């Protein structure tokens, strides 16, 4: 099976191991083969699934667009006076309406990985990391904008 891993907002500047070549090699070392087993008996089935990984970075403008949309959905959390377990102010992001943004990123990953390999049904994994707090705060509605300079946390909520 060919597996395309698309990274959004994370790259070699964060960690050289996330360069496409080294990261693909790490994935291949961690999970080169899957040998499924029967659920009832645990007996190994007579099949091996071999994985070939391709890692690509989506452009920063994809991360920027996602930050604007996520930031635009920030609301101050009401639970426990809006404090996270660290004591920092806590904000919620209603994730139910973000499916379209993630679907667009997923489609861009598929389009960017046209030559993934020879599998008839390659798999695509979208990994989004490091949404910048400053960009989220800048996109937040006025009443929900986190204060400048101080630490704060956010969490995704689904349907309330």
Short mmCIF file of N, CA and C in Angstrom, two decimals, residues 2-136:
data_model
loop_
_atom_site.label_atom_id
_atom_site.label_comp_id
_atom_site.label_asym_id
_atom_site.label_seq_id
_atom_site.Cartn_x
_atom_site.Cartn_y
_atom_site.Cartn_z
N UNK A 2 0.49 2.20 -0.77
CA UNK A 2 1.16 3.49 -0.77
C UNK A 2 0.43 4.40 0.20
N UNK A 3 1.20 5.08 1.05
CA UNK A 3 0.63 6.00 2.03
C UNK A 3 1.28 7.36 1.82
N UNK A 4 0.46 8.35 1.52
CA UNK A 4 0.94 9.72 1.38
C UNK A 4 0.63 10.47 2.67
N UNK A 5 1.66 11.05 3.28
CA UNK A 5 1.50 11.83 4.51
C UNK A 5 1.74 13.29 4.15
N UNK A 6 0.70 14.10 4.25
CA UNK A 6 0.80 15.53 3.94
C UNK A 6 0.91 16.31 5.25
N UNK A 7 1.97 17.08 5.38
CA UNK A 7 2.22 17.87 6.58
C UNK A 7 1.81 19.31 6.34
N UNK A 8 1.06 19.87 7.27
CA UNK A 8 0.60 21.25 7.19
C UNK A 8 1.13 22.01 8.39
N UNK A 9 1.94 23.03 8.15
CA UNK A 9 2.42 23.87 9.23
C UNK A 9 3.55 23.28 10.03
N UNK A 10 4.22 22.29 9.52
CA UNK A 10 5.35 21.70 10.22
C UNK A 10 6.37 21.29 9.17
N UNK A 11 7.64 21.50 9.47
CA UNK A 11 8.65 21.18 8.47
C UNK A 11 10.04 21.13 9.04
N UNK A 12 11.00 21.18 8.15
CA UNK A 12 12.40 21.02 8.53
C UNK A 12 12.88 22.12 9.46
N UNK A 13 12.28 23.31 9.37
CA UNK A 13 12.66 24.38 10.29
C UNK A 13 12.32 24.00 11.73
N UNK A 14 11.25 23.19 11.90
CA UNK A 14 10.86 22.73 13.22
C UNK A 14 11.72 21.56 13.68
N UNK A 15 12.01 20.67 12.74
CA UNK A 15 12.76 19.46 13.04
C UNK A 15 13.27 18.87 11.74
N UNK A 16 14.60 18.76 11.57
CA UNK A 16 15.13 18.20 10.32
C UNK A 16 14.62 16.79 10.01
N UNK A 17 14.21 16.06 11.03
CA UNK A 17 13.68 14.71 10.80
C UNK A 17 12.36 14.74 10.04
N UNK A 18 11.76 15.92 9.90
CA UNK A 18 10.49 16.02 9.19
C UNK A 18 10.68 16.35 7.71
N UNK A 19 11.91 16.39 7.25
CA UNK A 19 12.14 16.48 5.81
C UNK A 19 11.52 15.24 5.17
N UNK A 20 11.00 15.35 3.96
CA UNK A 20 10.31 14.20 3.35
C UNK A 20 11.09 12.89 3.36
N UNK A 21 12.35 12.91 2.96
CA UNK A 21 13.14 11.67 2.91
C UNK A 21 13.32 11.01 4.28
N UNK A 22 13.89 11.75 5.27
CA UNK A 22 14.09 11.15 6.59
C UNK A 22 12.78 10.74 7.28
N UNK A 23 11.72 11.54 7.10
CA UNK A 23 10.46 11.20 7.76
C UNK A 23 9.84 9.95 7.14
N UNK A 24 9.90 9.83 5.82
CA UNK A 24 9.41 8.61 5.15
C UNK A 24 10.21 7.40 5.61
N UNK A 25 11.53 7.56 5.74
CA UNK A 25 12.37 6.45 6.21
C UNK A 25 12.00 6.05 7.64
N UNK A 26 11.71 7.04 8.49
CA UNK A 26 11.29 6.74 9.87
C UNK A 26 9.98 5.96 9.87
N UNK A 27 9.00 6.40 9.08
CA UNK A 27 7.73 5.69 9.02
C UNK A 27 7.91 4.26 8.51
N UNK A 28 8.76 4.10 7.50
CA UNK A 28 9.02 2.76 6.97
C UNK A 28 9.70 1.87 8.02
N UNK A 29 10.56 2.45 8.85
CA UNK A 29 11.21 1.67 9.91
C UNK A 29 10.21 1.31 11.01
N UNK A 30 9.28 2.23 11.32
CA UNK A 30 8.32 1.99 12.40
C UNK A 30 7.20 1.03 12.00
N UNK A 31 6.72 1.14 10.77
CA UNK A 31 5.61 0.29 10.33
C UNK A 31 5.80 -0.11 8.86
N UNK A 32 6.75 -1.03 8.62
CA UNK A 32 6.97 -1.44 7.23
C UNK A 32 5.93 -2.44 6.75
N UNK A 33 5.42 -3.27 7.67
CA UNK A 33 4.52 -4.36 7.30
C UNK A 33 3.44 -4.50 8.37
N UNK A 34 2.24 -4.79 7.92
CA UNK A 34 1.14 -5.10 8.83
C UNK A 34 0.73 -6.53 8.57
N UNK A 35 0.74 -7.34 9.61
CA UNK A 35 0.31 -8.74 9.51
C UNK A 35 -0.95 -8.91 10.34
N UNK A 36 -2.11 -8.83 9.70
CA UNK A 36 -3.36 -8.93 10.47
C UNK A 36 -3.57 -10.33 11.04
N UNK A 37 -4.40 -10.37 12.07
CA UNK A 37 -4.73 -11.63 12.73
C UNK A 37 -6.25 -11.72 12.88
N UNK A 38 -6.73 -12.94 13.00
CA UNK A 38 -8.16 -13.17 13.21
C UNK A 38 -8.55 -12.62 14.58
N UNK A 39 -9.67 -11.93 14.65
CA UNK A 39 -10.12 -11.32 15.89
C UNK A 39 -10.42 -12.38 16.93
N UNK A 40 -11.13 -13.43 16.54
CA UNK A 40 -11.58 -14.44 17.50
C UNK A 40 -10.42 -15.24 18.08
N UNK A 41 -9.51 -15.69 17.22
CA UNK A 41 -8.46 -16.60 17.68
C UNK A 41 -7.11 -15.94 17.88
N UNK A 42 -6.89 -14.80 17.24
CA UNK A 42 -5.59 -14.16 17.29
C UNK A 42 -4.60 -14.79 16.33
N UNK A 43 -5.05 -15.78 15.60
CA UNK A 43 -4.17 -16.47 14.65
C UNK A 43 -3.83 -15.56 13.47
N UNK A 44 -2.54 -15.52 13.11
CA UNK A 44 -2.09 -14.68 12.00
C UNK A 44 -2.74 -15.15 10.70
N UNK A 45 -3.19 -14.19 9.94
CA UNK A 45 -3.74 -14.49 8.63
C UNK A 45 -2.59 -14.62 7.63
N UNK A 46 -2.82 -15.28 6.56
CA UNK A 46 -1.76 -15.53 5.58
C UNK A 46 -1.56 -14.38 4.61
N UNK A 47 -1.47 -13.15 5.13
CA UNK A 47 -1.30 -11.99 4.26
C UNK A 47 -0.41 -10.97 4.96
N UNK A 48 0.39 -10.29 4.20
CA UNK A 48 1.20 -9.17 4.69
C UNK A 48 0.85 -7.94 3.88
N UNK A 49 0.68 -6.81 4.56
CA UNK A 49 0.49 -5.54 3.88
C UNK A 49 1.79 -4.75 4.03
N UNK A 50 2.45 -4.45 2.94
CA UNK A 50 3.69 -3.69 2.94
C UNK A 50 3.37 -2.23 2.59
N UNK A 51 3.99 -1.33 3.32
CA UNK A 51 3.71 0.09 3.15
C UNK A 51 4.89 0.80 2.51
N UNK A 52 4.59 1.68 1.59
CA UNK A 52 5.56 2.61 1.01
C UNK A 52 5.04 4.01 1.33
N UNK A 53 5.87 4.81 1.96
CA UNK A 53 5.44 6.13 2.42
C UNK A 53 5.99 7.24 1.53
N UNK A 54 5.17 8.23 1.31
CA UNK A 54 5.59 9.45 0.61
C UNK A 54 5.16 10.61 1.49
N UNK A 55 6.09 11.47 1.81
CA UNK A 55 5.82 12.61 2.67
C UNK A 55 5.94 13.88 1.84
N UNK A 56 4.96 14.77 2.00
CA UNK A 56 5.02 16.05 1.32
C UNK A 56 4.56 17.15 2.26
N UNK A 57 5.01 18.35 1.98
CA UNK A 57 4.62 19.52 2.77
C UNK A 57 3.66 20.35 1.93
N UNK A 58 2.50 20.67 2.49
CA UNK A 58 1.60 21.59 1.82
C UNK A 58 2.10 23.02 2.10
N UNK A 59 1.82 23.95 1.20
CA UNK A 59 2.36 25.31 1.36
C UNK A 59 1.85 26.02 2.61
N UNK A 60 2.62 27.02 3.03
CA UNK A 60 2.25 27.80 4.22
C UNK A 60 0.92 28.51 4.05
N UNK A 61 0.52 28.84 2.82
CA UNK A 61 -0.76 29.53 2.66
C UNK A 61 -1.92 28.62 3.06
N UNK A 62 -1.74 27.30 2.97
CA UNK A 62 -2.78 26.38 3.47
C UNK A 62 -2.89 26.48 4.98
N UNK A 63 -1.74 26.53 5.66
CA UNK A 63 -1.75 26.70 7.12
C UNK A 63 -2.37 28.04 7.48
N UNK A 64 -1.99 29.10 6.75
CA UNK A 64 -2.51 30.44 7.04
C UNK A 64 -4.04 30.49 6.92
N UNK A 65 -4.58 29.88 5.87
CA UNK A 65 -6.04 29.87 5.68
C UNK A 65 -6.73 29.10 6.82
N UNK A 66 -6.13 27.98 7.23
CA UNK A 66 -6.71 27.20 8.33
C UNK A 66 -6.65 28.00 9.63
N UNK A 67 -5.56 28.71 9.86
CA UNK A 67 -5.46 29.53 11.08
C UNK A 67 -6.54 30.61 11.10
N UNK A 68 -6.80 31.24 9.95
CA UNK A 68 -7.84 32.27 9.91
C UNK A 68 -9.21 31.67 10.24
N UNK A 69 -9.48 30.50 9.70
CA UNK A 69 -10.79 29.89 9.96
C UNK A 69 -10.92 29.42 11.40
N UNK A 70 -9.89 28.76 11.93
CA UNK A 70 -9.94 28.30 13.32
C UNK A 70 -10.00 29.50 14.26
N UNK A 71 -9.17 30.50 14.02
CA UNK A 71 -9.17 31.70 14.86
C UNK A 71 -10.52 32.40 14.85
N UNK A 72 -11.19 32.42 13.71
CA UNK A 72 -12.49 33.04 13.61
C UNK A 72 -13.57 32.32 14.39
N UNK A 73 -13.27 31.12 14.86
CA UNK A 73 -14.24 30.33 15.62
C UNK A 73 -13.92 30.29 17.12
N UNK A 74 -12.91 31.02 17.56
CA UNK A 74 -12.56 31.03 18.98
C UNK A 74 -13.67 31.67 19.80
N UNK A 75 -14.04 31.02 20.89
CA UNK A 75 -14.94 31.60 21.89
C UNK A 75 -14.35 31.29 23.25
N UNK A 76 -14.58 32.17 24.19
CA UNK A 76 -14.05 31.95 25.53
C UNK A 76 -14.81 30.79 26.17
N UNK A 77 -14.09 29.83 26.71
CA UNK A 77 -14.71 28.68 27.36
C UNK A 77 -15.37 29.11 28.65
N UNK A 78 -16.55 28.58 28.90
CA UNK A 78 -17.30 28.94 30.11
C UNK A 78 -17.00 28.01 31.28
N UNK A 79 -16.60 26.78 30.98
CA UNK A 79 -16.38 25.80 32.05
C UNK A 79 -15.25 26.25 32.97
N UNK A 80 -15.41 25.94 34.24
CA UNK A 80 -14.39 26.23 35.25
C UNK A 80 -13.81 27.63 35.07
N UNK A 81 -14.71 28.59 34.85
CA UNK A 81 -14.31 29.98 34.67
C UNK A 81 -13.39 30.17 33.48
N UNK A 82 -13.45 29.26 32.52
CA UNK A 82 -12.66 29.43 31.31
C UNK A 82 -11.17 29.22 31.50
N UNK A 83 -10.78 28.41 32.49
CA UNK A 83 -9.37 28.17 32.73
C UNK A 83 -9.00 26.75 32.30
N UNK A 84 -7.82 26.60 31.72
CA UNK A 84 -7.33 25.27 31.37
C UNK A 84 -6.70 24.65 32.62
N UNK A 85 -6.26 23.42 32.52
CA UNK A 85 -5.64 22.77 33.68
C UNK A 85 -4.34 23.47 34.08
N UNK A 86 -3.77 24.24 33.16
CA UNK A 86 -2.55 25.00 33.48
C UNK A 86 -2.88 26.32 34.17
N UNK A 87 -4.18 26.67 34.20
CA UNK A 87 -4.58 27.95 34.76
C UNK A 87 -4.61 29.06 33.71
N UNK A 88 -4.20 28.75 32.49
CA UNK A 88 -4.25 29.74 31.41
C UNK A 88 -5.68 29.90 30.93
N UNK A 89 -5.99 31.04 30.35
CA UNK A 89 -7.33 31.21 29.75
C UNK A 89 -7.56 30.13 28.68
N UNK A 90 -8.80 29.65 28.63
CA UNK A 90 -9.14 28.55 27.73
C UNK A 90 -10.17 29.02 26.72
N UNK A 91 -9.96 28.64 25.48
CA UNK A 91 -10.87 29.01 24.39
C UNK A 91 -11.33 27.74 23.69
N UNK A 92 -12.56 27.79 23.22
CA UNK A 92 -13.14 26.68 22.46
C UNK A 92 -13.14 27.03 20.98
N UNK A 93 -13.00 26.00 20.17
CA UNK A 93 -13.17 26.12 18.72
C UNK A 93 -14.21 25.09 18.33
N UNK A 94 -15.35 25.55 17.84
CA UNK A 94 -16.39 24.62 17.38
C UNK A 94 -15.90 24.03 16.08
N UNK A 95 -15.56 22.74 16.10
CA UNK A 95 -14.93 22.08 14.96
C UNK A 95 -15.93 21.54 13.94
N UNK A 96 -17.19 21.50 14.30
CA UNK A 96 -18.18 20.92 13.39
C UNK A 96 -18.16 21.59 12.03
N UNK A 97 -17.96 22.89 11.97
CA UNK A 97 -17.98 23.60 10.70
C UNK A 97 -16.65 23.64 9.97
N UNK A 98 -15.63 22.98 10.50
CA UNK A 98 -14.31 23.00 9.86
C UNK A 98 -14.10 21.89 8.84
N UNK A 99 -15.09 21.01 8.66
CA UNK A 99 -14.90 19.87 7.76
C UNK A 99 -14.52 20.31 6.36
N UNK A 100 -15.14 21.39 5.87
CA UNK A 100 -14.85 21.86 4.52
C UNK A 100 -13.40 22.28 4.35
N UNK A 101 -12.84 22.93 5.36
CA UNK A 101 -11.44 23.35 5.30
C UNK A 101 -10.51 22.15 5.26
N UNK A 102 -10.80 21.17 6.12
CA UNK A 102 -9.96 19.98 6.12
C UNK A 102 -10.14 19.18 4.84
N UNK A 103 -11.34 19.16 4.28
CA UNK A 103 -11.57 18.47 3.01
C UNK A 103 -10.77 19.13 1.90
N UNK A 104 -10.69 20.47 1.89
CA UNK A 104 -9.89 21.17 0.87
C UNK A 104 -8.41 20.82 1.02
N UNK A 105 -7.91 20.78 2.25
CA UNK A 105 -6.51 20.39 2.46
C UNK A 105 -6.26 18.96 1.99
N UNK A 106 -7.19 18.10 2.29
CA UNK A 106 -7.08 16.70 1.88
C UNK A 106 -7.03 16.59 0.36
N UNK A 107 -7.90 17.34 -0.33
CA UNK A 107 -7.90 17.32 -1.80
C UNK A 107 -6.60 17.89 -2.35
N UNK A 108 -6.05 18.91 -1.71
CA UNK A 108 -4.76 19.45 -2.16
C UNK A 108 -3.66 18.41 -1.97
N UNK A 109 -3.72 17.65 -0.89
CA UNK A 109 -2.72 16.60 -0.68
C UNK A 109 -2.82 15.55 -1.78
N UNK A 110 -4.03 15.16 -2.12
CA UNK A 110 -4.22 14.16 -3.18
C UNK A 110 -3.70 14.71 -4.51
N UNK A 111 -4.02 15.95 -4.81
CA UNK A 111 -3.56 16.55 -6.06
C UNK A 111 -2.04 16.69 -6.10
N UNK A 112 -1.42 16.96 -4.95
CA UNK A 112 0.03 17.13 -4.88
C UNK A 112 0.77 15.81 -4.96
N UNK A 113 0.07 14.72 -4.72
CA UNK A 113 0.72 13.40 -4.64
C UNK A 113 0.24 12.49 -5.76
N UNK A 114 0.09 13.05 -6.96
CA UNK A 114 -0.42 12.26 -8.09
C UNK A 114 0.41 11.02 -8.35
N UNK A 115 1.69 11.11 -8.08
CA UNK A 115 2.59 9.98 -8.37
C UNK A 115 2.95 9.19 -7.11
N UNK A 116 1.97 8.98 -6.25
CA UNK A 116 2.24 8.31 -4.97
C UNK A 116 2.87 6.94 -5.18
N UNK A 117 2.37 6.18 -6.09
CA UNK A 117 2.94 4.85 -6.32
C UNK A 117 2.04 4.03 -7.19
N UNK A 118 2.14 2.74 -7.02
CA UNK A 118 1.41 1.83 -7.90
C UNK A 118 0.19 1.18 -7.26
N UNK A 119 -0.11 1.51 -6.02
CA UNK A 119 -1.28 0.93 -5.36
C UNK A 119 -2.55 1.41 -6.06
N UNK A 120 -3.52 0.52 -6.25
CA UNK A 120 -4.77 0.97 -6.86
C UNK A 120 -5.55 1.92 -5.95
N UNK A 121 -5.39 1.79 -4.64
CA UNK A 121 -6.08 2.65 -3.68
C UNK A 121 -5.08 3.18 -2.65
N UNK A 122 -4.30 4.21 -3.01
CA UNK A 122 -3.36 4.73 -2.02
C UNK A 122 -4.10 5.40 -0.87
N UNK A 123 -3.49 5.41 0.28
CA UNK A 123 -4.06 6.06 1.46
C UNK A 123 -3.42 7.43 1.62
N UNK A 124 -4.21 8.37 2.12
CA UNK A 124 -3.71 9.72 2.36
C UNK A 124 -3.94 10.08 3.81
N UNK A 125 -2.91 10.64 4.44
CA UNK A 125 -2.99 11.06 5.83
C UNK A 125 -2.65 12.54 5.86
N UNK A 126 -3.48 13.31 6.51
CA UNK A 126 -3.26 14.75 6.64
C UNK A 126 -2.87 15.03 8.08
N UNK A 127 -1.71 15.62 8.28
CA UNK A 127 -1.21 15.92 9.61
C UNK A 127 -1.05 17.42 9.74
N UNK A 128 -1.86 18.04 10.58
CA UNK A 128 -1.82 19.48 10.78
C UNK A 128 -1.24 19.75 12.16
N UNK A 129 -0.24 20.61 12.19
CA UNK A 129 0.42 20.89 13.45
C UNK A 129 0.81 22.35 13.51
N UNK A 130 0.96 22.82 14.69
CA UNK A 130 1.53 24.13 14.97
C UNK A 130 0.75 25.28 14.36
N UNK A 131 -0.52 25.33 14.66
CA UNK A 131 -1.26 26.54 14.34
C UNK A 131 -0.75 27.62 15.29
N UNK A 132 -0.32 28.72 14.75
CA UNK A 132 0.33 29.76 15.55
C UNK A 132 -0.70 30.54 16.36
N UNK A 133 -0.44 30.66 17.66
CA UNK A 133 -1.36 31.37 18.54
C UNK A 133 -1.54 32.82 18.08
N UNK A 134 -0.48 33.45 17.61
CA UNK A 134 -0.60 34.86 17.20
C UNK A 134 -1.56 34.99 16.01
N UNK A 135 -1.52 34.05 15.07
CA UNK A 135 -2.42 34.10 13.92
C UNK A 135 -3.85 33.79 14.34
N UNK A 136 -4.03 32.85 15.26
CA UNK A 136 -5.38 32.53 15.74
C UNK A 136 -5.98 33.74 16.47
#
